PDB file of C-alpha atoms in Angstrom:
ATOM      1  CA  UNK A   1     139.258  96.936 119.473  1.00 56.00           C
ATOM      2  CA  UNK A   2     139.408 100.179 117.231  1.00 60.00           C
ATOM      3  CA  UNK A   3     136.991 102.618 118.908  1.00 55.00           C
ATOM      4  CA  UNK A   4     135.500 103.535 115.402  1.00 64.00           C
ATOM      5  CA  UNK A   5     134.425  99.786 115.065  1.00 87.00           C
ATOM      6  CA  UNK A   6     132.237 100.019 118.137  1.00 93.00           C
ATOM      7  CA  UNK A   7     129.202 101.820 116.750  1.00 93.00           C
ATOM      8  CA  UNK A   8     129.348  99.371 113.711  1.00 93.00           C
ATOM      9  CA  UNK A   9     129.246  96.474 116.132  1.00 94.00           C
ATOM     10  CA  UNK A  10     126.380  97.971 118.130  1.00 95.00           C
ATOM     11  CA  UNK A  11     124.377  98.430 114.816  1.00 95.00           C
ATOM     12  CA  UNK A  12     125.051  94.872 113.886  1.00 96.00           C
ATOM     13  CA  UNK A  13     123.941  93.520 117.253  1.00 96.00           C
ATOM     14  CA  UNK A  14     120.810  95.598 117.027  1.00 96.00           C
ATOM     15  CA  UNK A  15     119.875  94.287 113.592  1.00 96.00           C
ATOM     16  CA  UNK A  16     120.592  90.732 114.642  1.00 96.00           C
ATOM     17  CA  UNK A  17     118.277  91.116 117.611  1.00 96.00           C
ATOM     18  CA  UNK A  18     115.465  92.303 115.273  1.00 96.00           C
ATOM     19  CA  UNK A  19     115.915  89.317 113.068  1.00 96.00           C
ATOM     20  CA  UNK A  20     116.649  86.608 115.708  1.00 96.00           C
ATOM     21  CA  UNK A  21     113.514  87.288 117.938  1.00 96.00           C
ATOM     22  CA  UNK A  22     110.683  86.671 115.145  1.00 95.00           C
ATOM     23  CA  UNK A  23     111.799  83.210 114.236  1.00 95.00           C
ATOM     24  CA  UNK A  24     112.193  82.289 117.839  1.00 96.00           C
ATOM     25  CA  UNK A  25     108.871  83.676 118.884  1.00 95.00           C
ATOM     26  CA  UNK A  26     107.122  82.053 115.761  1.00 95.00           C
ATOM     27  CA  UNK A  27     108.067  78.676 117.198  1.00 94.00           C
ATOM     28  CA  UNK A  28     105.650  79.283 120.076  1.00 92.00           C
ATOM     29  CA  UNK A  29     103.132  81.373 118.480  1.00 92.00           C
ATOM     30  CA  UNK A  30     103.004  80.643 114.771  1.00 93.00           C
ATOM     31  CA  UNK A  31      99.581  82.034 114.171  1.00 92.00           C
ATOM     32  CA  UNK A  32     100.320  85.498 115.341  1.00 92.00           C
ATOM     33  CA  UNK A  33     103.426  85.665 113.238  1.00 93.00           C
ATOM     34  CA  UNK A  34     101.991  84.104 110.158  1.00 92.00           C
ATOM     35  CA  UNK A  35      99.343  86.710 110.057  1.00 91.00           C
ATOM     36  CA  UNK A  36     101.940  89.263 108.914  1.00 90.00           C
ATOM     37  CA  UNK A  37     102.474  87.438 105.650  1.00 91.00           C
ATOM     38  CA  UNK A  38     100.669  89.218 102.811  1.00 88.00           C
ATOM     39  CA  UNK A  39      97.628  87.382 101.252  1.00 86.00           C
ATOM     40  CA  UNK A  40      99.328  86.777  97.990  1.00 89.00           C
ATOM     41  CA  UNK A  41     102.010  84.834  99.832  1.00 91.00           C
ATOM     42  CA  UNK A  42      99.523  83.038 101.899  1.00 89.00           C
ATOM     43  CA  UNK A  43      97.773  81.947  98.655  1.00 88.00           C
ATOM     44  CA  UNK A  44     100.902  80.144  97.457  1.00 92.00           C
ATOM     45  CA  UNK A  45     100.454  76.298  97.548  1.00 94.00           C
ATOM     46  CA  UNK A  46     103.130  76.132 100.321  1.00 94.00           C
ATOM     47  CA  UNK A  47     102.241  74.816 103.833  1.00 94.00           C
ATOM     48  CA  UNK A  48     102.063  77.637 106.282  1.00 92.00           C
ATOM     49  CA  UNK A  49     104.682  76.026 108.540  1.00 93.00           C
ATOM     50  CA  UNK A  50     106.958  75.915 105.606  1.00 95.00           C
ATOM     51  CA  UNK A  51     106.593  79.532 104.712  1.00 95.00           C
ATOM     52  CA  UNK A  52     106.805  80.860 108.227  1.00 95.00           C
ATOM     53  CA  UNK A  53     109.856  78.780 109.427  1.00 95.00           C
ATOM     54  CA  UNK A  54     111.587  78.997 106.063  1.00 96.00           C
ATOM     55  CA  UNK A  55     111.243  82.757 106.275  1.00 95.00           C
ATOM     56  CA  UNK A  56     112.591  82.424 109.875  1.00 96.00           C
ATOM     57  CA  UNK A  57     115.496  80.330 108.813  1.00 97.00           C
ATOM     58  CA  UNK A  58     116.211  83.253 106.282  1.00 96.00           C
ATOM     59  CA  UNK A  59     116.059  85.752 109.061  1.00 97.00           C
ATOM     60  CA  UNK A  60     118.530  83.681 111.164  1.00 97.00           C
ATOM     61  CA  UNK A  61     121.000  83.506 108.240  1.00 97.00           C
ATOM     62  CA  UNK A  62     120.713  87.299 107.694  1.00 97.00           C
ATOM     63  CA  UNK A  63     121.219  87.952 111.391  1.00 97.00           C
ATOM     64  CA  UNK A  64     124.293  85.729 111.698  1.00 97.00           C
ATOM     65  CA  UNK A  65     125.823  86.912 108.635  1.00 96.00           C
ATOM     66  CA  UNK A  66     125.423  90.653 109.656  1.00 96.00           C
ATOM     67  CA  UNK A  67     126.572  89.816 113.134  1.00 95.00           C
ATOM     68  CA  UNK A  68     129.824  88.212 111.477  1.00 94.00           C
ATOM     69  CA  UNK A  69     130.575  91.678 109.783  1.00 93.00           C
ATOM     70  CA  UNK A  70     132.004  89.931 106.752  1.00 93.00           C
ATOM     71  CA  UNK A  71     130.855  91.340 103.373  1.00 93.00           C
ATOM     72  CA  UNK A  72     127.538  92.467 104.877  1.00 95.00           C
ATOM     73  CA  UNK A  73     126.164  94.538 101.928  1.00 96.00           C
ATOM     74  CA  UNK A  74     123.823  91.717 100.727  1.00 96.00           C
ATOM     75  CA  UNK A  75     122.237  90.728 104.099  1.00 97.00           C
ATOM     76  CA  UNK A  76     121.997  94.361 105.171  1.00 97.00           C
ATOM     77  CA  UNK A  77     120.138  95.381 102.023  1.00 97.00           C
ATOM     78  CA  UNK A  78     118.037  92.227 102.241  1.00 97.00           C
ATOM     79  CA  UNK A  79     117.258  93.067 105.806  1.00 97.00           C
ATOM     80  CA  UNK A  80     116.227  96.676 104.898  1.00 97.00           C
ATOM     81  CA  UNK A  81     113.940  95.348 102.050  1.00 96.00           C
ATOM     82  CA  UNK A  82     112.329  92.901 104.378  1.00 95.00           C
ATOM     83  CA  UNK A  83     111.548  95.293 107.176  1.00 95.00           C
ATOM     84  CA  UNK A  84     110.206  97.871 104.533  1.00 95.00           C
ATOM     85  CA  UNK A  85     107.883  95.108 103.099  1.00 93.00           C
ATOM     86  CA  UNK A  86     106.520  94.112 106.545  1.00 91.00           C
ATOM     87  CA  UNK A  87     105.450  97.781 107.000  1.00 91.00           C
ATOM     88  CA  UNK A  88     104.052  98.088 103.442  1.00 91.00           C
ATOM     89  CA  UNK A  89     102.119  94.795 103.643  1.00 89.00           C
ATOM     90  CA  UNK A  90     100.705  95.393 107.175  1.00 86.00           C
ATOM     91  CA  UNK A  91      99.650  99.133 107.188  1.00 84.00           C
ATOM     92  CA  UNK A  92      96.708  98.432 109.177  1.00 78.00           C
ATOM     93  CA  UNK A  93      99.113  97.841 112.055  1.00 81.00           C
ATOM     94  CA  UNK A  94     101.106 100.933 111.388  1.00 85.00           C
ATOM     95  CA  UNK A  95     100.621 102.165 114.877  1.00 80.00           C
ATOM     96  CA  UNK A  96     102.801  99.378 116.021  1.00 84.00           C
ATOM     97  CA  UNK A  97     104.890  98.696 112.959  1.00 88.00           C
ATOM     98  CA  UNK A  98     106.109 102.258 112.521  1.00 91.00           C
ATOM     99  CA  UNK A  99     108.998 101.279 114.528  1.00 93.00           C
ATOM    100  CA  UNK A 100     110.166  98.784 111.777  1.00 93.00           C
ATOM    101  CA  UNK A 101     110.895 101.953 109.669  1.00 94.00           C
ATOM    102  CA  UNK A 102     113.315 103.193 112.392  1.00 94.00           C
ATOM    103  CA  UNK A 103     114.777  99.808 112.705  1.00 96.00           C
ATOM    104  CA  UNK A 104     115.240  99.439 108.920  1.00 96.00           C
ATOM    105  CA  UNK A 105     117.530 102.607 109.194  1.00 96.00           C
ATOM    106  CA  UNK A 106     120.004 100.344 110.915  1.00 96.00           C
ATOM    107  CA  UNK A 107     120.522  97.694 108.286  1.00 97.00           C
ATOM    108  CA  UNK A 108     120.318 100.539 105.541  1.00 97.00           C
ATOM    109  CA  UNK A 109     123.140 102.286 107.345  1.00 95.00           C
ATOM    110  CA  UNK A 110     125.149  99.125 107.431  1.00 96.00           C
ATOM    111  CA  UNK A 111     124.540  98.406 103.643  1.00 96.00           C
ATOM    112  CA  UNK A 112     125.521 101.916 102.746  1.00 94.00           C
ATOM    113  CA  UNK A 113     128.809 101.607 104.514  1.00 92.00           C
ATOM    114  CA  UNK A 114     129.380  98.011 103.296  1.00 93.00           C
ATOM    115  CA  UNK A 115     128.626  99.161  99.730  1.00 93.00           C
ATOM    116  CA  UNK A 116     131.509 101.580  99.830  1.00 87.00           C
ATOM    117  CA  UNK A 117     133.997  99.009 101.316  1.00 83.00           C
ATOM    118  CA  UNK A 118     133.046  96.210  99.076  1.00 85.00           C
ATOM    119  CA  UNK A 119     132.863  98.273  95.917  1.00 83.00           C
ATOM    120  CA  UNK A 120     136.584  99.256  96.596  1.00 78.00           C
ATOM    121  CA  UNK A 121     137.177  95.466  97.012  1.00 75.00           C
ATOM    122  CA  UNK A 122     135.475  94.669  93.805  1.00 70.00           C
ATOM    123  CA  UNK A 123     137.474  97.401  91.961  1.00 70.00           C
ATOM    124  CA  UNK A 124     140.705  96.100  93.320  1.00 67.00           C
ATOM    125  CA  UNK A 125     140.026  92.510  92.325  1.00 63.00           C
ATOM    126  CA  UNK A 126     139.100  93.339  88.793  1.00 59.00           C
TER     127      UNK A 126
ATOM    128  CA  UNK B   1     127.072 112.754  96.083  1.00 59.00           C
ATOM    129  CA  UNK B   2     126.362 112.949  99.781  1.00 62.00           C
ATOM    130  CA  UNK B   3     124.283 116.047  99.298  1.00 68.00           C
ATOM    131  CA  UNK B   4     122.329 114.328  96.602  1.00 72.00           C
ATOM    132  CA  UNK B   5     121.619 111.397  98.662  1.00 68.00           C
ATOM    133  CA  UNK B   6     120.456 113.617 101.513  1.00 68.00           C
ATOM    134  CA  UNK B   7     118.150 115.431  99.377  1.00 69.00           C
ATOM    135  CA  UNK B   8     116.729 112.092  97.875  1.00 73.00           C
ATOM    136  CA  UNK B   9     116.190 110.771 101.414  1.00 68.00           C
ATOM    137  CA  UNK B  10     114.248 114.007 102.370  1.00 71.00           C
ATOM    138  CA  UNK B  11     112.103 113.713  99.362  1.00 73.00           C
ATOM    139  CA  UNK B  12     111.273 110.107  99.962  1.00 74.00           C
ATOM    140  CA  UNK B  13     110.526 110.804 103.628  1.00 69.00           C
ATOM    141  CA  UNK B  14     108.322 113.866 102.582  1.00 71.00           C
ATOM    142  CA  UNK B  15     106.383 111.734 100.073  1.00 74.00           C
ATOM    143  CA  UNK B  16     105.825 108.911 102.494  1.00 68.00           C
ATOM    144  CA  UNK B  17     104.904 111.183 105.277  1.00 65.00           C
ATOM    145  CA  UNK B  18     102.466 113.081 103.031  1.00 66.00           C
ATOM    146  CA  UNK B  19     100.882 109.840 101.907  1.00 65.00           C
ATOM    147  CA  UNK B  20     100.557 108.563 105.485  1.00 55.00           C
ATOM    148  CA  UNK B  21      98.966 111.758 106.748  1.00 54.00           C
ATOM    149  CA  UNK B  22      96.592 111.661 103.883  1.00 55.00           C
ATOM    150  CA  UNK B  23      95.548 108.151 104.739  1.00 54.00           C
ATOM    151  CA  UNK B  24      95.310 108.863 108.425  1.00 48.00           C
ATOM    152  CA  UNK B  25      93.254 111.883 107.761  1.00 47.00           C
ATOM    153  CA  UNK B  26      90.815 110.027 105.421  1.00 44.00           C
ATOM    154  CA  UNK B  27      90.338 107.299 108.097  1.00 43.00           C
ATOM    155  CA  UNK B  28      89.932 109.784 110.795  1.00 40.00           C
ATOM    156  CA  UNK B  29      87.050 111.578 108.734  1.00 39.00           C
ATOM    157  CA  UNK B  30      85.262 108.389 108.671  1.00 37.00           C
ATOM    158  CA  UNK B  31      85.510 107.790 112.448  1.00 32.00           C
ATOM    159  CA  UNK B  32      84.332 111.326 113.248  1.00 30.00           C
ATOM    160  CA  UNK B  33      80.884 110.906 111.733  1.00 24.00           C
ATOM    161  CA  UNK B  34      79.036 109.140 114.414  1.00 25.00           C
ATOM    162  CA  UNK B  35      75.466 108.129 113.484  1.00 27.00           C
ATOM    163  CA  UNK B  36      72.739 107.002 115.846  1.00 26.00           C
ATOM    164  CA  UNK B  37      71.466 103.481 115.265  1.00 31.00           C
ATOM    165  CA  UNK B  38      67.653 104.291 116.126  1.00 33.00           C
ATOM    166  CA  UNK B  39      65.157 102.760 113.812  1.00 34.00           C
ATOM    167  CA  UNK B  40      64.020 106.385 112.761  1.00 35.00           C
ATOM    168  CA  UNK B  41      67.598 107.397 111.725  1.00 35.00           C
ATOM    169  CA  UNK B  42      68.826 107.002 108.122  1.00 35.00           C
ATOM    170  CA  UNK B  43      71.217 104.112 107.988  1.00 35.00           C
ATOM    171  CA  UNK B  44      74.449 105.123 106.268  1.00 34.00           C
ATOM    172  CA  UNK B  45      75.895 102.873 103.661  1.00 37.00           C
ATOM    173  CA  UNK B  46      78.693 101.872 106.130  1.00 47.00           C
ATOM    174  CA  UNK B  47      76.428 100.259 108.696  1.00 51.00           C
ATOM    175  CA  UNK B  48      74.039  97.431 109.024  1.00 44.00           C
ATOM    176  CA  UNK B  49      71.386  97.671 111.704  1.00 45.00           C
ATOM    177  CA  UNK B  50      68.777  95.259 112.881  1.00 41.00           C
ATOM    178  CA  UNK B  51      65.544  96.409 114.690  1.00 38.00           C
ATOM    179  CA  UNK B  52      67.200  95.413 117.984  1.00 50.00           C
ATOM    180  CA  UNK B  53      69.902  97.929 117.145  1.00 62.00           C
ATOM    181  CA  UNK B  54      72.595  95.143 117.046  1.00 84.00           C
ATOM    182  CA  UNK B  55      74.972  95.004 114.006  1.00 94.00           C
ATOM    183  CA  UNK B  56      76.155  92.274 111.727  1.00 96.00           C
ATOM    184  CA  UNK B  57      79.488  92.500 109.990  1.00 97.00           C
ATOM    185  CA  UNK B  58      80.245  89.875 107.303  1.00 97.00           C
ATOM    186  CA  UNK B  59      83.850  88.863 106.632  1.00 96.00           C
ATOM    187  CA  UNK B  60      84.736  87.978 103.102  1.00 94.00           C
ATOM    188  CA  UNK B  61      87.909  87.815 101.093  1.00 90.00           C
ATOM    189  CA  UNK B  62      87.463  91.562 100.454  1.00 90.00           C
ATOM    190  CA  UNK B  63      87.626  92.018 104.297  1.00 93.00           C
ATOM    191  CA  UNK B  64      85.099  93.204 106.933  1.00 96.00           C
ATOM    192  CA  UNK B  65      81.818  94.771 105.644  1.00 95.00           C
ATOM    193  CA  UNK B  66      80.883  97.217 106.816  1.00 96.00           C
ATOM    194  CA  UNK B  67      84.392  98.101 107.980  1.00 95.00           C
ATOM    195  CA  UNK B  68      83.164 100.802 110.294  1.00 96.00           C
ATOM    196  CA  UNK B  69      80.027 100.444 112.372  1.00 96.00           C
ATOM    197  CA  UNK B  70      78.420 102.710 115.026  1.00 95.00           C
ATOM    198  CA  UNK B  71      76.373 101.250 117.875  1.00 95.00           C
ATOM    199  CA  UNK B  72      75.391 102.498 121.305  1.00 94.00           C
ATOM    200  CA  UNK B  73      76.854 101.059 124.398  1.00 95.00           C
ATOM    201  CA  UNK B  74      75.257  97.888 125.465  1.00 94.00           C
ATOM    202  CA  UNK B  75      74.702  96.793 121.972  1.00 95.00           C
ATOM    203  CA  UNK B  76      76.290  93.896 120.126  1.00 96.00           C
ATOM    204  CA  UNK B  77      78.222  93.273 117.021  1.00 97.00           C
ATOM    205  CA  UNK B  78      78.068  89.881 115.298  1.00 97.00           C
ATOM    206  CA  UNK B  79      80.840  88.936 112.898  1.00 97.00           C
ATOM    207  CA  UNK B  80      80.034  86.246 110.346  1.00 97.00           C
ATOM    208  CA  UNK B  81      82.801  84.431 108.459  1.00 96.00           C
ATOM    209  CA  UNK B  82      81.868  83.891 104.771  1.00 95.00           C
ATOM    210  CA  UNK B  83      85.375  82.877 103.697  1.00 91.00           C
ATOM    211  CA  UNK B  84      86.736  79.314 103.429  1.00 86.00           C
ATOM    212  CA  UNK B  85      88.987  79.527 106.444  1.00 86.00           C
ATOM    213  CA  UNK B  86      88.326  80.536 110.091  1.00 91.00           C
ATOM    214  CA  UNK B  87      88.542  84.029 111.476  1.00 94.00           C
ATOM    215  CA  UNK B  88      89.708  85.221 114.754  1.00 96.00           C
ATOM    216  CA  UNK B  89      88.234  88.647 115.577  1.00 97.00           C
ATOM    217  CA  UNK B  90      90.131  90.484 118.297  1.00 96.00           C
ATOM    218  CA  UNK B  91      90.809  94.061 119.434  1.00 96.00           C
ATOM    219  CA  UNK B  92      93.875  95.885 118.200  1.00 92.00           C
ATOM    220  CA  UNK B  93      96.754  95.917 118.382  1.00 90.00           C
ATOM    221  CA  UNK B  94      98.016  92.769 116.775  1.00 90.00           C
ATOM    222  CA  UNK B  95      99.056  90.475 118.427  1.00 91.00           C
ATOM    223  CA  UNK B  96      98.547  91.464 121.968  1.00 92.00           C
ATOM    224  CA  UNK B  97      94.931  92.681 121.731  1.00 94.00           C
ATOM    225  CA  UNK B  98      95.205  94.990 124.601  1.00 94.00           C
ATOM    226  CA  UNK B  99      93.407  97.936 123.029  1.00 94.00           C
ATOM    227  CA  UNK B 100      89.784  97.382 124.557  1.00 96.00           C
ATOM    228  CA  UNK B 101      90.446  96.536 128.168  1.00 93.00           C
ATOM    229  CA  UNK B 102      94.179  96.639 128.751  1.00 93.00           C
ATOM    230  CA  UNK B 103      94.538  93.006 129.231  1.00 94.00           C
ATOM    231  CA  UNK B 104      96.739  91.016 126.782  1.00 94.00           C
ATOM    232  CA  UNK B 105      95.700  87.908 124.658  1.00 94.00           C
ATOM    233  CA  UNK B 106      98.008  85.692 126.925  1.00 93.00           C
ATOM    234  CA  UNK B 107      95.978  86.938 129.983  1.00 94.00           C
ATOM    235  CA  UNK B 108      92.397  87.039 128.713  1.00 95.00           C
ATOM    236  CA  UNK B 109      92.592  83.994 126.509  1.00 95.00           C
ATOM    237  CA  UNK B 110      94.059  81.925 129.189  1.00 94.00           C
ATOM    238  CA  UNK B 111      92.132  78.856 130.666  1.00 93.00           C
ATOM    239  CA  UNK B 112      90.495  80.004 133.960  1.00 92.00           C
ATOM    240  CA  UNK B 113      90.561  83.848 133.207  1.00 93.00           C
ATOM    241  CA  UNK B 114      87.904  85.402 135.503  1.00 94.00           C
ATOM    242  CA  UNK B 115      88.061  88.929 134.380  1.00 93.00           C
ATOM    243  CA  UNK B 116      85.629  90.802 132.063  1.00 92.00           C
ATOM    244  CA  UNK B 117      84.787  89.229 128.833  1.00 94.00           C
ATOM    245  CA  UNK B 118      87.514  90.305 126.427  1.00 96.00           C
ATOM    246  CA  UNK B 119      86.927  91.678 122.921  1.00 97.00           C
ATOM    247  CA  UNK B 120      88.771  88.662 121.638  1.00 97.00           C
ATOM    248  CA  UNK B 121      87.511  85.576 120.014  1.00 96.00           C
ATOM    249  CA  UNK B 122      90.432  83.673 121.536  1.00 96.00           C
ATOM    250  CA  UNK B 123      90.497  81.153 118.826  1.00 93.00           C
ATOM    251  CA  UNK B 124      89.271  80.523 115.194  1.00 92.00           C
ATOM    252  CA  UNK B 125      85.611  80.405 114.287  1.00 93.00           C
ATOM    253  CA  UNK B 126      82.950  81.196 111.855  1.00 94.00           C
ATOM    254  CA  UNK B 127      80.824  83.470 113.972  1.00 96.00           C
ATOM    255  CA  UNK B 128      81.498  85.804 116.964  1.00 97.00           C
ATOM    256  CA  UNK B 129      79.387  88.238 118.984  1.00 97.00           C
ATOM    257  CA  UNK B 130      80.551  90.758 121.398  1.00 97.00           C
ATOM    258  CA  UNK B 131      78.612  93.258 123.427  1.00 97.00           C
ATOM    259  CA  UNK B 132      80.409  96.583 123.740  1.00 97.00           C
ATOM    260  CA  UNK B 133      79.956  98.339 127.081  1.00 95.00           C
ATOM    261  CA  UNK B 134      82.671 100.802 126.723  1.00 95.00           C
ATOM    262  CA  UNK B 135      82.299 104.179 124.763  1.00 96.00           C
ATOM    263  CA  UNK B 136      85.031 104.811 122.346  1.00 96.00           C
ATOM    264  CA  UNK B 137      86.437 103.970 118.900  1.00 96.00           C
ATOM    265  CA  UNK B 138      87.583 100.343 118.964  1.00 96.00           C
ATOM    266  CA  UNK B 139      89.723  98.982 116.194  1.00 95.00           C
ATOM    267  CA  UNK B 140      89.870  95.335 115.591  1.00 96.00           C
ATOM    268  CA  UNK B 141      91.387  92.786 113.143  1.00 95.00           C
ATOM    269  CA  UNK B 142      91.429  89.229 112.136  1.00 94.00           C
ATOM    270  CA  UNK B 143      94.353  87.766 114.338  1.00 94.00           C
ATOM    271  CA  UNK B 144      94.786  85.025 111.685  1.00 92.00           C
ATOM    272  CA  UNK B 145      95.124  87.528 108.765  1.00 87.00           C
ATOM    273  CA  UNK B 146      95.816  90.909 110.452  1.00 81.00           C
ATOM    274  CA  UNK B 147      95.654  92.813 107.192  1.00 83.00           C
ATOM    275  CA  UNK B 148      91.811  92.646 107.680  1.00 91.00           C
ATOM    276  CA  UNK B 149      90.624  95.232 109.997  1.00 92.00           C
ATOM    277  CA  UNK B 150      87.630  97.212 110.986  1.00 95.00           C
ATOM    278  CA  UNK B 151      86.381  99.818 113.580  1.00 96.00           C
ATOM    279  CA  UNK B 152      83.495  99.792 116.040  1.00 97.00           C
ATOM    280  CA  UNK B 153      82.410 103.225 117.151  1.00 96.00           C
ATOM    281  CA  UNK B 154      80.560 102.999 120.430  1.00 96.00           C
ATOM    282  CA  UNK B 155      78.529 106.097 121.548  1.00 94.00           C
ATOM    283  CA  UNK B 156      76.778 106.829 124.716  1.00 94.00           C
ATOM    284  CA  UNK B 157      73.190 105.484 125.206  1.00 91.00           C
ATOM    285  CA  UNK B 158      70.778 107.962 124.010  1.00 83.00           C
ATOM    286  CA  UNK B 159      67.327 108.032 125.660  1.00 65.00           C
TER     287      UNK B 159
END
């Protein structure tokens, strides 16, 4: 393994952990995790379980995609946006959720790096 | 390009930080105005006080009202749910509820728990009363919808 790849792998593993644990934990404690959804989402005519576990499925897809390391700009950007949204819509819990801002720096870093690589690929392919 | 991005990031952090500290300072000022709940005291618009000194907080779609209450140690707060769904009042932080007595929700809501009565409804309901014996400022939230939150300020008993 090229030594320069190790930090990138560590970042991806960290983001994956942050996105694999919530859907797993939500299976056992859906009330706690569903409470993080903003009210305008809860007001949608969609069953809570569908919203919660559907969002969890999205988190799993993002985690696995980032873990793969292949063309990860999209999932990294999504991960950044999702973490930022969790903080914004749960400001009353900022004393705990401030950590999500720090965690969001990881997928943001991956997204910035991936953008540079993938833009070069898009440029070559056009 | 790199310098521009660095400056942009710093500006965003400063703006977010300034907004956060402004919000935190505003909330702190509300918590630093303790008021007695005796019958001769003027009741502030942020409190509801009965003749016994106990307080009632109503929970509507707009949140808890009043959002901040002040009582003396040994007095109670009753939360009344006026929304369509159940509420679950519990101590901050979500979701572990350890703020009031240090025990977690999985501990103090477990069947057979023999410790002190927790500041935790331990389930959905439409009314909940808790007697505060500990002096301090206690944040709480609705566990089912943790964006709804409030504060109970407990002051020492005045003779």
